[in-house]
Coordinates of C-alpha atoms in Angstrom, one line a residue:
Chain A
M8 CA 94.2 133.4 34.7
T9 CA 95.8 136.5 36.3
F10 CA 92.6 137.0 38.1
F11 CA 92.9 133.5 39.6
I12 CA 96.4 133.8 40.6
Q13 CA 95.8 137.2 42.1
N14 CA 93.1 135.6 44.3
L15 CA 95.3 132.5 45.0
V16 CA 97.9 135.0 46.5
N17 CA 95.1 136.6 48.5
G18 CA 93.7 133.4 49.6
I19 CA 97.0 131.8 50.8
S20 CA 97.9 134.9 52.7
L21 CA 94.5 135.0 54.4
G22 CA 94.6 131.0 54.9
S23 CA 98.1 131.1 56.5
L24 CA 96.9 133.6 59.1
Y25 CA 94.0 131.5 60.0
A26 CA 96.4 128.5 60.1
L27 CA 98.6 130.3 62.7
I28 CA 95.7 130.9 64.9
A29 CA 94.2 127.6 64.5
I30 CA 97.2 125.9 65.8
G31 CA 96.7 127.6 69.3
Y32 CA 93.1 126.1 69.4
T33 CA 94.3 122.6 68.2
M34 CA 97.0 122.3 70.8
V35 CA 95.0 123.4 73.6
Y36 CA 92.1 121.2 72.6
G37 CA 94.5 118.4 72.0
I38 CA 95.6 118.3 75.7
L39 CA 92.9 119.8 77.7
R40 CA 90.0 119.0 75.4
L41 CA 88.8 122.8 75.8
I42 CA 87.6 125.3 73.5
N43 CA 89.6 128.2 74.4
F44 CA 87.1 130.8 73.6
A45 CA 89.4 133.5 74.6
H46 CA 92.1 132.6 71.9
G47 CA 90.6 135.1 69.5
D48 CA 91.1 137.8 72.2
I49 CA 94.6 137.0 72.8
F50 CA 95.0 137.5 69.0
M51 CA 93.3 141.0 69.5
L52 CA 95.8 141.7 72.6
G53 CA 98.7 141.0 70.4
A54 CA 97.8 143.6 67.6
Y55 CA 96.9 146.3 70.5
L56 CA 99.9 145.7 72.4
A57 CA 102.0 146.2 69.2
F58 CA 100.3 149.4 68.5
Y59 CA 100.9 150.7 71.8
G60 CA 104.5 149.4 71.7
M61 CA 105.2 151.5 68.6
F62 CA 103.1 154.4 70.1
F63 CA 105.0 154.7 73.4
M64 CA 108.5 153.5 72.5
S65 CA 109.2 155.5 69.4
N66 CA 113.0 155.2 69.7
V67 CA 112.6 151.3 69.4
P68 CA 112.4 150.1 65.9
W69 CA 109.1 148.5 64.9
W70 CA 110.2 145.0 65.0
G71 CA 111.5 145.5 68.4
A72 CA 107.9 146.6 69.4
F73 CA 106.4 143.7 67.6
L74 CA 108.7 141.2 69.3
L75 CA 108.0 142.6 72.8
A76 CA 104.2 142.7 72.1
V77 CA 104.4 138.7 71.0
I78 CA 106.4 138.0 74.1
V79 CA 104.1 139.8 76.5
T80 CA 101.0 138.4 74.9
G81 CA 102.4 134.9 75.2
F82 CA 102.9 135.4 78.8
F83 CA 99.4 136.7 79.0
G84 CA 98.3 133.5 77.6
I85 CA 100.0 131.6 80.5
L86 CA 98.1 133.9 82.9
L87 CA 94.9 133.2 81.4
E88 CA 95.3 129.7 81.7
R89 CA 96.4 129.9 85.5
V90 CA 93.4 132.3 86.4
A91 CA 90.6 130.9 84.3
Y92 CA 91.3 127.3 83.5
S93 CA 93.6 125.6 86.0
P94 CA 91.2 125.8 88.9
L95 CA 88.5 124.1 87.0
R96 CA 90.8 121.4 85.6
N97 CA 88.8 118.5 87.3
E98 CA 85.4 119.8 86.9
P99 CA 82.8 119.0 84.2
R100 CA 83.9 120.4 80.9
I101 CA 80.8 122.7 80.6
N102 CA 81.9 124.6 83.6
V103 CA 85.4 125.1 82.1
L104 CA 83.8 126.1 78.9
I105 CA 81.6 128.7 80.8
S106 CA 84.9 130.0 82.4
A107 CA 86.6 130.2 78.9
I108 CA 83.6 132.3 77.4
G109 CA 83.6 134.2 80.4
A110 CA 87.3 135.1 80.1
S111 CA 86.4 136.0 76.6
F112 CA 83.9 138.4 77.4
L113 CA 86.1 139.8 80.2
M114 CA 89.0 140.5 77.7
E115 CA 86.7 142.1 75.1
N116 CA 84.8 144.4 77.6
L117 CA 88.2 145.5 79.3
A118 CA 89.6 146.0 75.9
I119 CA 86.4 148.2 75.1
L120 CA 87.1 150.2 78.3
I121 CA 90.9 150.4 78.1
F122 CA 91.6 150.5 74.4
E123 CA 88.3 152.5 73.6
G124 CA 85.6 151.3 71.3
K125 CA 86.4 153.3 68.4
P126 CA 88.6 151.7 65.7
K127 CA 92.4 152.7 65.7
P128 CA 94.6 152.9 62.6
F129 CA 97.3 150.7 62.7
P130 CA 100.7 152.2 61.6
V131 CA 102.1 149.6 59.2
P132 CA 105.8 149.7 58.9
P133 CA 106.7 151.3 55.3
L134 CA 108.8 148.2 54.7
L135 CA 105.6 146.0 54.8
D136 CA 103.3 148.4 53.1
R137 CA 104.8 148.5 49.6
S138 CA 103.0 147.2 46.8
V139 CA 104.7 145.1 44.3
K140 CA 103.9 144.4 40.8
L141 CA 105.0 141.0 39.2
G142 CA 103.6 140.9 35.7
D143 CA 99.9 141.6 35.9
I144 CA 99.6 140.5 39.5
S145 CA 99.9 143.2 42.0
F146 CA 100.0 142.6 45.7
N147 CA 101.4 143.9 48.8
V148 CA 104.7 142.9 50.5
I149 CA 102.9 142.0 53.7
Q150 CA 100.8 139.4 51.6
I151 CA 104.2 137.6 50.9
V152 CA 105.6 138.1 54.2
I153 CA 102.6 136.3 55.9
P154 CA 102.9 132.8 54.3
V155 CA 106.6 133.0 54.8
V156 CA 106.4 133.9 58.5
T157 CA 103.9 131.4 58.8
A158 CA 106.1 128.6 57.2
L159 CA 109.1 129.4 59.3
L160 CA 107.1 129.2 62.5
L161 CA 105.6 126.0 61.4
V162 CA 109.0 124.4 61.0
A163 CA 110.0 125.8 64.4
L164 CA 106.7 124.4 65.9
H165 CA 107.4 121.2 64.2
L166 CA 111.0 120.9 65.8
V167 CA 109.5 121.9 69.2
V168 CA 106.8 119.5 69.2
N169 CA 108.9 116.6 67.8
K170 CA 112.4 117.1 68.8
T171 CA 112.5 118.4 72.3
K172 CA 111.4 116.8 75.5
T173 CA 108.6 119.3 76.1
G174 CA 107.2 118.5 72.8
M175 CA 107.4 114.8 73.8
A176 CA 105.6 115.6 77.0
M177 CA 103.0 117.7 75.1
R178 CA 102.2 114.7 72.8
A179 CA 102.1 112.4 75.6
L180 CA 99.4 114.4 77.5
A181 CA 97.3 114.8 74.2
T182 CA 97.5 110.9 74.0
D183 CA 96.6 110.0 77.4
Y184 CA 96.2 112.6 80.1
E185 CA 96.1 110.3 82.9
A186 CA 98.8 108.0 82.1
A187 CA 101.2 110.8 81.2
S188 CA 100.5 112.5 84.5
L189 CA 101.3 109.2 86.3
M190 CA 104.7 108.9 84.3
G191 CA 105.9 112.0 86.3
I192 CA 105.2 114.7 83.7
N193 CA 105.0 118.1 85.3
I194 CA 101.5 118.9 83.9
N195 CA 101.2 122.5 85.0
L196 CA 104.5 123.3 83.2
I197 CA 103.5 121.5 80.0
I198 CA 100.1 123.1 80.0
S199 CA 101.6 126.5 80.6
A200 CA 104.1 125.9 77.6
T201 CA 101.2 124.9 75.5
F202 CA 99.3 128.3 76.1
L203 CA 102.6 130.0 75.7
I204 CA 103.2 128.7 72.2
G205 CA 99.7 129.0 71.1
S206 CA 99.5 132.6 72.4
L207 CA 102.7 133.7 70.8
L208 CA 101.6 132.2 67.5
A209 CA 98.2 134.1 68.0
A210 CA 100.2 137.3 68.7
V211 CA 102.0 137.0 65.6
G212 CA 98.9 136.3 63.7
G213 CA 97.2 139.3 65.3
I214 CA 100.1 141.7 64.3
L215 CA 100.1 140.4 60.8
Y216 CA 96.5 140.6 60.5
A217 CA 96.7 144.3 61.6
C218 CA 99.3 144.8 59.0
R219 CA 97.0 143.6 56.3
Y220 CA 93.9 144.9 57.6
P221 CA 95.2 148.1 59.4
Q222 CA 92.4 148.9 61.9
L223 CA 92.2 147.9 65.4
L224 CA 89.1 147.1 67.1
P225 CA 88.3 145.5 70.5
L226 CA 86.2 142.9 69.0
M227 CA 88.5 142.2 66.1
G228 CA 89.4 139.1 67.3
M229 CA 85.9 137.4 67.5
M230 CA 85.2 136.5 63.9
P231 CA 88.8 135.4 63.1
G232 CA 88.6 133.3 66.5
I233 CA 85.5 131.8 65.4
K234 CA 86.7 130.8 61.9
C235 CA 90.1 129.6 63.1
F236 CA 88.6 127.3 65.4
I237 CA 86.4 126.2 62.5
A238 CA 89.6 125.6 60.7
A239 CA 91.1 123.7 63.3
V240 CA 87.8 121.4 63.7
I241 CA 87.8 120.9 59.8
G242 CA 91.4 119.6 59.9
G243 CA 90.8 117.4 62.7
I244 CA 91.1 119.0 66.2
G245 CA 94.2 118.1 68.0
N246 CA 96.2 117.7 64.8
L247 CA 98.7 120.3 63.9
M248 CA 98.7 119.4 60.3
G249 CA 94.9 119.4 60.2
A250 CA 95.1 122.9 61.5
V251 CA 97.1 124.3 58.9
V252 CA 95.2 122.4 56.2
G253 CA 92.0 123.5 57.7
G254 CA 93.1 127.3 57.7
L255 CA 94.3 127.0 54.0
I256 CA 91.0 125.5 53.0
L257 CA 88.9 128.1 54.8
G258 CA 91.1 131.1 53.7
L259 CA 91.3 129.9 50.1
S260 CA 87.5 129.0 49.6
E261 CA 86.4 132.4 51.3
I262 CA 88.3 134.5 48.9
M263 CA 87.7 132.3 46.0
I264 CA 83.9 132.2 46.4
V265 CA 83.7 135.9 46.6
A266 CA 85.9 136.4 43.8
F267 CA 84.2 133.8 41.4
L268 CA 80.4 134.4 42.8
P269 CA 80.4 138.0 43.7
S270 CA 76.7 137.8 44.2
L271 CA 77.4 135.6 47.3
N272 CA 79.4 138.4 49.1
D273 CA 76.4 138.9 51.6
Y274 CA 76.7 135.6 52.7
R275 CA 80.5 135.6 53.2
D276 CA 80.4 135.1 56.9
G277 CA 78.2 132.0 56.6
F278 CA 80.8 130.3 54.3
A279 CA 82.9 128.9 57.1
F280 CA 79.9 127.4 59.0
V281 CA 78.7 125.7 55.8
I282 CA 82.0 124.2 54.9
L283 CA 82.2 123.1 58.7
I284 CA 78.9 121.4 58.6
V285 CA 79.5 119.7 55.3
I286 CA 82.9 118.4 56.5
L287 CA 81.7 117.1 59.8
L288 CA 78.7 115.3 58.1
V289 CA 81.1 113.5 55.9
K290 CA 83.9 112.9 58.3
P291 CA 82.7 113.7 61.9
T292 CA 86.2 114.1 63.3
G293 CA 87.5 116.3 60.7
L294 CA 89.8 115.6 57.8
F295 CA 92.9 114.4 59.8
G296 CA 91.1 113.4 63.0
S297 CA 91.6 109.9 64.3
N298 CA 88.5 107.9 65.2
V299 CA 88.1 107.6 68.8
K300 CA 86.1 104.3 69.8
E301 CA 83.6 104.7 72.2
K302 CA 84.5 102.7 75.3
V303 CA 81.7 100.9 77.2
Chain B
M21 CA 61.2 110.4 98.6
K22 CA 59.2 110.3 95.3
K23 CA 56.2 112.0 97.1
N24 CA 58.4 114.6 98.7
K25 CA 59.5 115.4 95.0
T26 CA 55.9 115.9 93.6
N27 CA 55.0 118.0 96.9
F28 CA 58.1 120.2 96.0
N29 CA 57.1 120.6 92.5
L30 CA 53.4 121.5 93.5
L31 CA 54.7 123.8 96.0
G32 CA 56.9 125.5 93.6
I33 CA 54.0 125.7 91.1
A34 CA 52.0 127.2 93.7
L35 CA 54.4 129.8 94.8
F36 CA 54.7 130.9 91.3
V37 CA 51.0 131.5 90.9
V38 CA 50.9 133.4 94.1
L39 CA 53.8 135.6 92.9
L40 CA 51.9 136.3 89.6
I41 CA 48.8 137.2 91.7
V42 CA 50.7 139.5 93.9
L43 CA 52.4 141.1 91.0
Q44 CA 48.9 142.2 90.1
F45 CA 48.3 144.1 93.1
V46 CA 51.9 145.7 93.3
H47 CA 52.5 148.8 91.5
L48 CA 55.7 148.9 89.5
D49 CA 56.8 151.6 87.0
D50 CA 57.3 150.6 83.4
Y51 CA 61.0 149.9 83.9
Y52 CA 60.5 147.4 86.7
R53 CA 57.6 145.9 84.9
K54 CA 59.8 145.1 81.9
I55 CA 62.5 143.6 84.2
V56 CA 60.0 141.2 85.9
N57 CA 58.7 140.3 82.4
L58 CA 62.1 139.9 81.0
S59 CA 63.0 137.4 84.0
F60 CA 59.9 135.5 83.0
I61 CA 61.1 135.3 79.3
Y62 CA 64.4 134.1 80.7
I63 CA 62.8 131.5 82.7
V64 CA 61.2 129.9 79.3
L65 CA 64.6 130.3 77.7
G66 CA 66.6 128.9 80.5
L67 CA 64.5 125.8 80.8
S68 CA 64.4 125.2 77.0
L69 CA 68.1 125.1 76.8
N70 CA 68.2 123.1 80.1
L71 CA 65.9 120.5 78.5
I72 CA 68.4 120.3 75.4
N73 CA 71.6 120.7 77.5
G74 CA 71.1 119.7 81.1
F75 CA 68.4 116.9 80.9
T76 CA 69.4 115.4 77.5
G77 CA 73.2 116.2 77.7
L78 CA 73.2 117.6 74.2
F79 CA 75.7 120.5 74.1
S80 CA 73.9 123.0 71.8
L81 CA 75.1 126.6 71.3
G82 CA 72.8 127.4 68.6
H83 CA 69.8 128.8 70.8
Y84 CA 70.1 132.4 69.8
G85 CA 69.2 131.2 66.3
F86 CA 65.9 129.7 67.0
M87 CA 65.2 132.8 69.3
A88 CA 65.8 134.9 66.4
V89 CA 63.5 132.8 64.1
G90 CA 60.7 133.0 66.7
A91 CA 61.2 136.8 67.3
Y92 CA 61.2 137.6 63.7
T93 CA 58.1 135.3 63.0
T94 CA 56.1 136.7 65.8
A95 CA 57.2 140.3 65.0
I96 CA 56.1 139.9 61.3
L97 CA 53.0 138.1 61.9
T98 CA 51.8 140.6 64.5
M99 CA 52.9 144.0 62.8
P100 CA 49.9 145.9 61.5
R101 CA 49.7 146.8 57.8
D102 CA 50.7 150.5 58.0
A103 CA 53.6 149.5 60.2
K104 CA 54.9 147.1 57.6
E105 CA 54.3 149.8 55.0
T106 CA 56.4 152.4 57.0
Y107 CA 59.2 150.3 58.3
Y108 CA 60.4 148.3 55.4
M109 CA 62.7 150.9 54.3
L110 CA 65.4 149.2 52.1
E111 CA 62.8 147.2 50.0
P112 CA 59.2 146.9 50.3
C113 CA 57.8 143.9 52.2
Y114 CA 56.2 140.9 50.3
D115 CA 52.6 141.8 49.5
W116 CA 51.2 138.5 50.8
L117 CA 52.9 139.3 54.1
K118 CA 51.6 142.7 54.4
A119 CA 48.1 141.3 54.3
I120 CA 48.6 139.3 57.3
E121 CA 48.0 140.4 60.7
L122 CA 47.4 137.9 63.6
P123 CA 46.7 138.4 67.3
L124 CA 49.6 137.8 69.7
L125 CA 49.0 134.2 70.9
P126 CA 48.5 132.5 67.5
A127 CA 51.6 134.4 66.3
L128 CA 53.7 133.1 69.2
L129 CA 52.6 129.5 68.7
I130 CA 53.5 129.8 65.0
G131 CA 56.8 131.4 65.8
G132 CA 57.4 128.4 68.1
L133 CA 56.4 126.1 65.4
V134 CA 58.6 127.5 62.6
A135 CA 61.6 127.5 65.1
A136 CA 60.7 123.8 66.1
F137 CA 60.4 122.8 62.4
L138 CA 63.9 124.3 61.7
G139 CA 65.3 122.7 65.0
F140 CA 64.1 119.4 63.8
L141 CA 65.8 120.0 60.3
I142 CA 68.9 120.9 61.8
S143 CA 68.8 118.1 64.5
L144 CA 69.0 115.4 61.9
P145 CA 72.5 116.2 60.7
V146 CA 73.8 117.9 63.9
L147 CA 72.7 115.2 66.4
R148 CA 74.9 112.8 64.7
L149 CA 77.9 114.7 66.2
N150 CA 79.0 114.5 69.8
D151 CA 80.2 117.0 72.4
D152 CA 82.2 119.9 71.2
Y153 CA 81.4 119.2 67.5
L154 CA 77.8 119.3 68.4
A155 CA 78.3 122.7 70.0
I156 CA 80.2 124.3 67.1
A157 CA 77.9 123.0 64.5
S158 CA 74.9 124.1 66.2
M159 CA 76.5 127.4 66.6
G160 CA 77.2 127.2 62.9
F161 CA 73.6 126.8 62.0
A162 CA 72.5 129.6 64.2
E163 CA 75.1 131.8 62.6
I164 CA 73.6 130.6 59.0
I165 CA 70.2 131.4 60.0
L166 CA 71.3 134.9 61.0
V167 CA 73.1 135.4 57.8
L168 CA 69.9 134.4 56.0
I169 CA 67.8 136.8 58.1
R170 CA 70.2 139.5 57.2
T171 CA 70.0 138.8 53.4
Q172 CA 66.3 138.2 53.1
I173 CA 65.5 141.9 53.1
R174 CA 61.9 141.6 51.8
L175 CA 61.1 139.5 54.6
T176 CA 62.9 140.8 57.5
N177 CA 64.0 144.3 56.5
G178 CA 67.7 143.0 56.6
A179 CA 70.0 145.0 58.8
L180 CA 67.7 147.7 59.8
G181 CA 65.4 145.2 61.8
L182 CA 61.8 145.5 62.5
K183 CA 60.0 148.2 64.3
G184 CA 56.6 148.8 65.4
V185 CA 55.8 145.3 66.7
P186 CA 52.6 145.7 69.1
R187 CA 53.8 145.6 72.6
T188 CA 52.3 144.3 75.7
D189 CA 53.4 144.3 79.3
S190 CA 51.0 142.0 81.0
Y191 CA 52.3 139.9 83.6
W192 CA 49.7 137.3 82.7
L193 CA 51.1 136.8 79.3
F194 CA 54.8 136.5 80.1
G195 CA 54.3 134.8 83.6
G196 CA 51.7 132.6 82.0
V197 CA 54.0 131.3 79.3
A198 CA 56.7 130.9 82.0
L199 CA 54.1 128.8 84.1
L200 CA 53.2 126.8 81.2
M201 CA 57.0 126.0 80.5
I202 CA 57.5 125.1 84.2
V203 CA 54.5 122.8 84.3
F204 CA 55.5 121.1 80.9
M205 CA 59.0 120.6 82.2
V206 CA 57.7 119.1 85.7
L207 CA 55.4 116.7 83.7
L208 CA 58.0 115.8 81.3
T209 CA 60.7 115.0 84.0
T210 CA 58.3 112.9 86.2
S211 CA 57.3 110.8 83.1
A212 CA 59.0 107.8 81.6
K213 CA 60.1 109.8 78.5
G214 CA 62.0 112.4 80.8
R215 CA 63.6 109.6 82.5
A216 CA 64.7 108.2 79.2
L217 CA 66.3 111.6 78.3
V218 CA 68.3 111.6 81.8
A219 CA 69.3 108.0 80.8
I220 CA 70.7 109.1 77.6
R221 CA 72.6 112.0 79.3
E222 CA 74.2 109.7 81.9
D223 CA 75.2 106.9 79.5
E224 CA 74.0 106.7 76.1
I225 CA 75.2 103.3 75.3
A226 CA 73.7 101.9 78.4
A227 CA 70.4 103.6 77.4
R228 CA 70.4 102.2 74.1
A229 CA 71.1 98.7 75.6
V230 CA 67.8 98.9 77.6
G231 CA 66.0 99.5 74.5
I232 CA 65.8 103.4 74.5
N233 CA 65.8 104.8 70.6
S234 CA 68.4 107.4 71.7
F235 CA 68.6 109.3 68.4
R236 CA 64.8 109.8 68.3
Y237 CA 64.6 110.9 71.8
K238 CA 67.4 113.4 71.3
V239 CA 65.7 114.9 68.0
V240 CA 62.5 115.1 69.9
S241 CA 64.2 116.9 72.8
F242 CA 66.2 119.3 70.6
T243 CA 63.0 120.0 68.5
I244 CA 60.8 120.8 71.7
G245 CA 63.8 123.0 72.9
S246 CA 63.7 124.9 69.8
F247 CA 60.1 125.4 69.9
W248 CA 60.2 127.1 73.4
A249 CA 63.5 129.0 72.2
G250 CA 61.1 130.4 69.5
V251 CA 58.3 131.2 71.8
G252 CA 60.8 133.0 74.1
G253 CA 62.3 135.0 71.1
G254 CA 58.6 135.9 70.2
L255 CA 58.0 137.1 73.8
M256 CA 61.1 139.1 73.6
A257 CA 59.8 140.9 70.4
T258 CA 56.5 141.7 71.9
L259 CA 58.2 142.9 75.2
I260 CA 60.8 145.2 73.4
G261 CA 58.6 146.2 70.3
T262 CA 61.6 146.0 68.1
V263 CA 63.5 143.1 66.5
N264 CA 67.0 143.5 65.1
Q265 CA 69.4 140.8 64.1
V266 CA 72.1 142.3 66.3
Q267 CA 70.3 141.3 69.4
F268 CA 70.6 137.7 68.4
T269 CA 74.5 137.2 69.2
F270 CA 76.2 134.4 70.8
Q271 CA 76.4 136.5 73.9
L272 CA 72.5 135.6 74.3
T273 CA 73.1 132.0 74.5
F274 CA 75.8 132.6 76.9
N275 CA 73.5 134.4 79.1
I276 CA 71.0 131.5 79.2
L277 CA 73.8 128.7 79.5
L278 CA 74.9 130.7 82.5
I279 CA 71.4 130.5 83.9
V280 CA 71.4 126.8 83.2
V281 CA 74.8 126.2 84.9
L282 CA 74.2 128.4 87.7
G283 CA 70.9 126.9 88.3
G284 CA 72.0 123.4 88.0
M285 CA 72.1 121.2 84.9
G286 CA 68.7 119.3 84.8
K287 CA 67.1 121.2 87.8
I288 CA 63.9 123.0 87.1
W289 CA 63.6 125.3 90.2
G290 CA 67.2 126.1 90.3
N291 CA 66.7 127.3 86.8
V292 CA 63.7 129.5 87.6
V293 CA 65.6 131.2 90.5
A294 CA 68.7 131.6 88.5
A295 CA 66.8 133.0 85.5
M296 CA 65.3 135.7 87.8
L297 CA 68.8 136.5 89.5
V298 CA 70.8 136.8 86.4
T299 CA 68.1 139.0 84.9
F300 CA 68.1 141.3 87.9
A301 CA 71.9 141.3 88.3
L302 CA 72.3 142.4 84.8
E303 CA 69.7 145.3 85.2
I304 CA 70.9 146.4 88.6
M305 CA 74.3 146.7 87.4
R306 CA 73.3 149.2 84.6
F307 CA 74.1 152.0 87.0
L308 CA 77.8 151.4 86.4
D309 CA 77.4 152.5 82.7
E310 CA 76.2 155.7 83.5
P311 CA 78.5 158.6 83.6
M312 CA 76.5 160.5 86.4
G313 CA 76.1 157.6 88.8
S314 CA 74.9 158.3 92.0
G315 CA 76.1 157.2 95.6
F316 CA 79.8 156.0 96.0
F317 CA 80.2 155.2 92.3
K318 CA 80.4 158.4 90.5
N319 CA 82.7 157.4 87.5
G320 CA 80.7 155.0 85.6
R321 CA 81.7 154.5 82.1
P322 CA 80.0 152.7 79.3
G323 CA 81.2 149.2 79.4
V324 CA 82.0 148.9 83.1
R325 CA 78.8 146.8 83.7
M326 CA 79.8 144.0 81.2
V327 CA 83.3 144.0 82.7
V328 CA 82.1 143.6 86.3
F329 CA 79.5 141.1 84.9
S330 CA 81.9 139.0 83.3
L331 CA 84.2 139.1 86.4
L332 CA 81.2 138.3 88.7
L333 CA 80.5 135.2 86.4
M334 CA 84.1 134.0 86.6
V335 CA 84.3 134.3 90.3
V336 CA 81.0 132.5 90.6
V337 CA 81.9 129.6 88.4
I338 CA 85.5 129.2 89.7
G339 CA 84.6 130.1 93.3
R340 CA 81.7 127.5 93.3
T341 CA 83.9 124.6 92.4
K342 CA 86.5 125.8 95.2
L343 CA 84.0 125.7 97.7
K344 CA 82.9 122.1 96.4
G345 CA 86.4 120.9 97.0
G346 CA 88.2 118.5 94.9
K347 CA 85.9 116.2 93.0
K348 CA 86.9 113.4 90.7
R349 CA 88.1 114.2 87.1
A350 CA 85.1 114.2 84.8
K351 CA 85.3 111.6 82.0
A352 CA 87.1 112.8 79.0

């Protein structure tokens, strides 16, 4: 039983990280119908900026460096959209996708060049690095911090999307791009806001990930990026709730399968894809996705 | 009009044959021979992805999985017995496999067929999905194939990969397969079947309404594309002489996708030219990675090449659309 609860804690913590990143994918896809391949690299950038922030500004407390890194990464997300996606907004989708993958490669290769290819140890703030024992279950403080931060951010996101004018405009764009643009919505501004929010969340995710697995690599965003996109697809892409549920499903099943069937450990990176394919075959638009009728 | 197109295709094929013959008389060192042959392989790969992506409009990203299957099959079938004894270091190779040693051509064919069979199996569930879902699911299957390759150690030597694959660098082999692929595509696109594929791409519902069994055509197109991807992978194995699962990454599909998009979706000759250009561009830029580069560029650092390549690529993709001017928004 303790073994189960122990893994439940691990799974929820990993799952909420996936959820944070999946939200960025789902928001961008909902509005632009674009798989933002560079999202995983934004995640990587957030972690590296936090690292360098702590490194160069030793007089600033660690949370100050984290906050700064998150904000800078958020604006980088806007820059990414302006440079790589907005010139192609009226183009066939495959061209935009190529540009997205190109942007992703560019960021990865630049990261290899600038941050260097060898892994950097991430200095986890001592406050987050303590291990706590609760009965027989032992965990790291960060494992509790991750779901809590995720939950708080989700509440904030919910408020932004449902209670503000910007959020309403986002929903309008996601529902009907053309009609919304005819209604006088400033498309560029709203799309920038979407990328800002998605990148902020990805940066928070990246920093939390670095605290949990304290090793920075230029390609660290690749696998989490793909998995989180899968999480978004599983939940029904374009649906915020779906992204969270998808992230949790993916995180929990990954931890649980390895915990209870250790012989499958070699196949670990394949799980996400198997889950994805099974769910897509049963429900082609994901768990919470709405069915879109084909128009003739 | 139609006659012009036929003449154009014939001219292209003739030019390609001339190119092959000329190459026999030109002396190139090993390095350049390799690049030329690599560009032939990329023609095969580019056209095979174009068949799936450009002609039929199925957005597949899983090409690298099928290439891996073809490459491993060809490598295992052609490796001589003592190479198998030497290089299976983690665990010994299956005994029944050790005994098999085939000449290159049958091995390539079998590699293609295995890839095609897998492609067929995968296409049945995957092709029920559309657009981006299809893209992600096909990529998912490719990743699963790679996970299987990594874990079937007695078959594939796992993470260490295979070495000692018999190599060739004959232009006839690589150029010949490329030529075969080109002829196949020309014949296909001028036939009724090829036009059915294009009809599915343009408007699947309308295609179904005029009596095209769209699902069957899609499956066939995907299977044939997988076959050629497998052959291309096998050719790569014989060109390089080693096969390792790290070669088969998403980046590989991306390079091929780039060829398809630069050459034009559903364009045969654009694709051929793009395949050559992209291969040469990638190779020429290698000097950027060398710390002791020559000429004006002395401070090369490993990794610069890929940065420049990704930059160029984005400039090309974005710049191309700027030049064409505003076009209508594509249907969502």
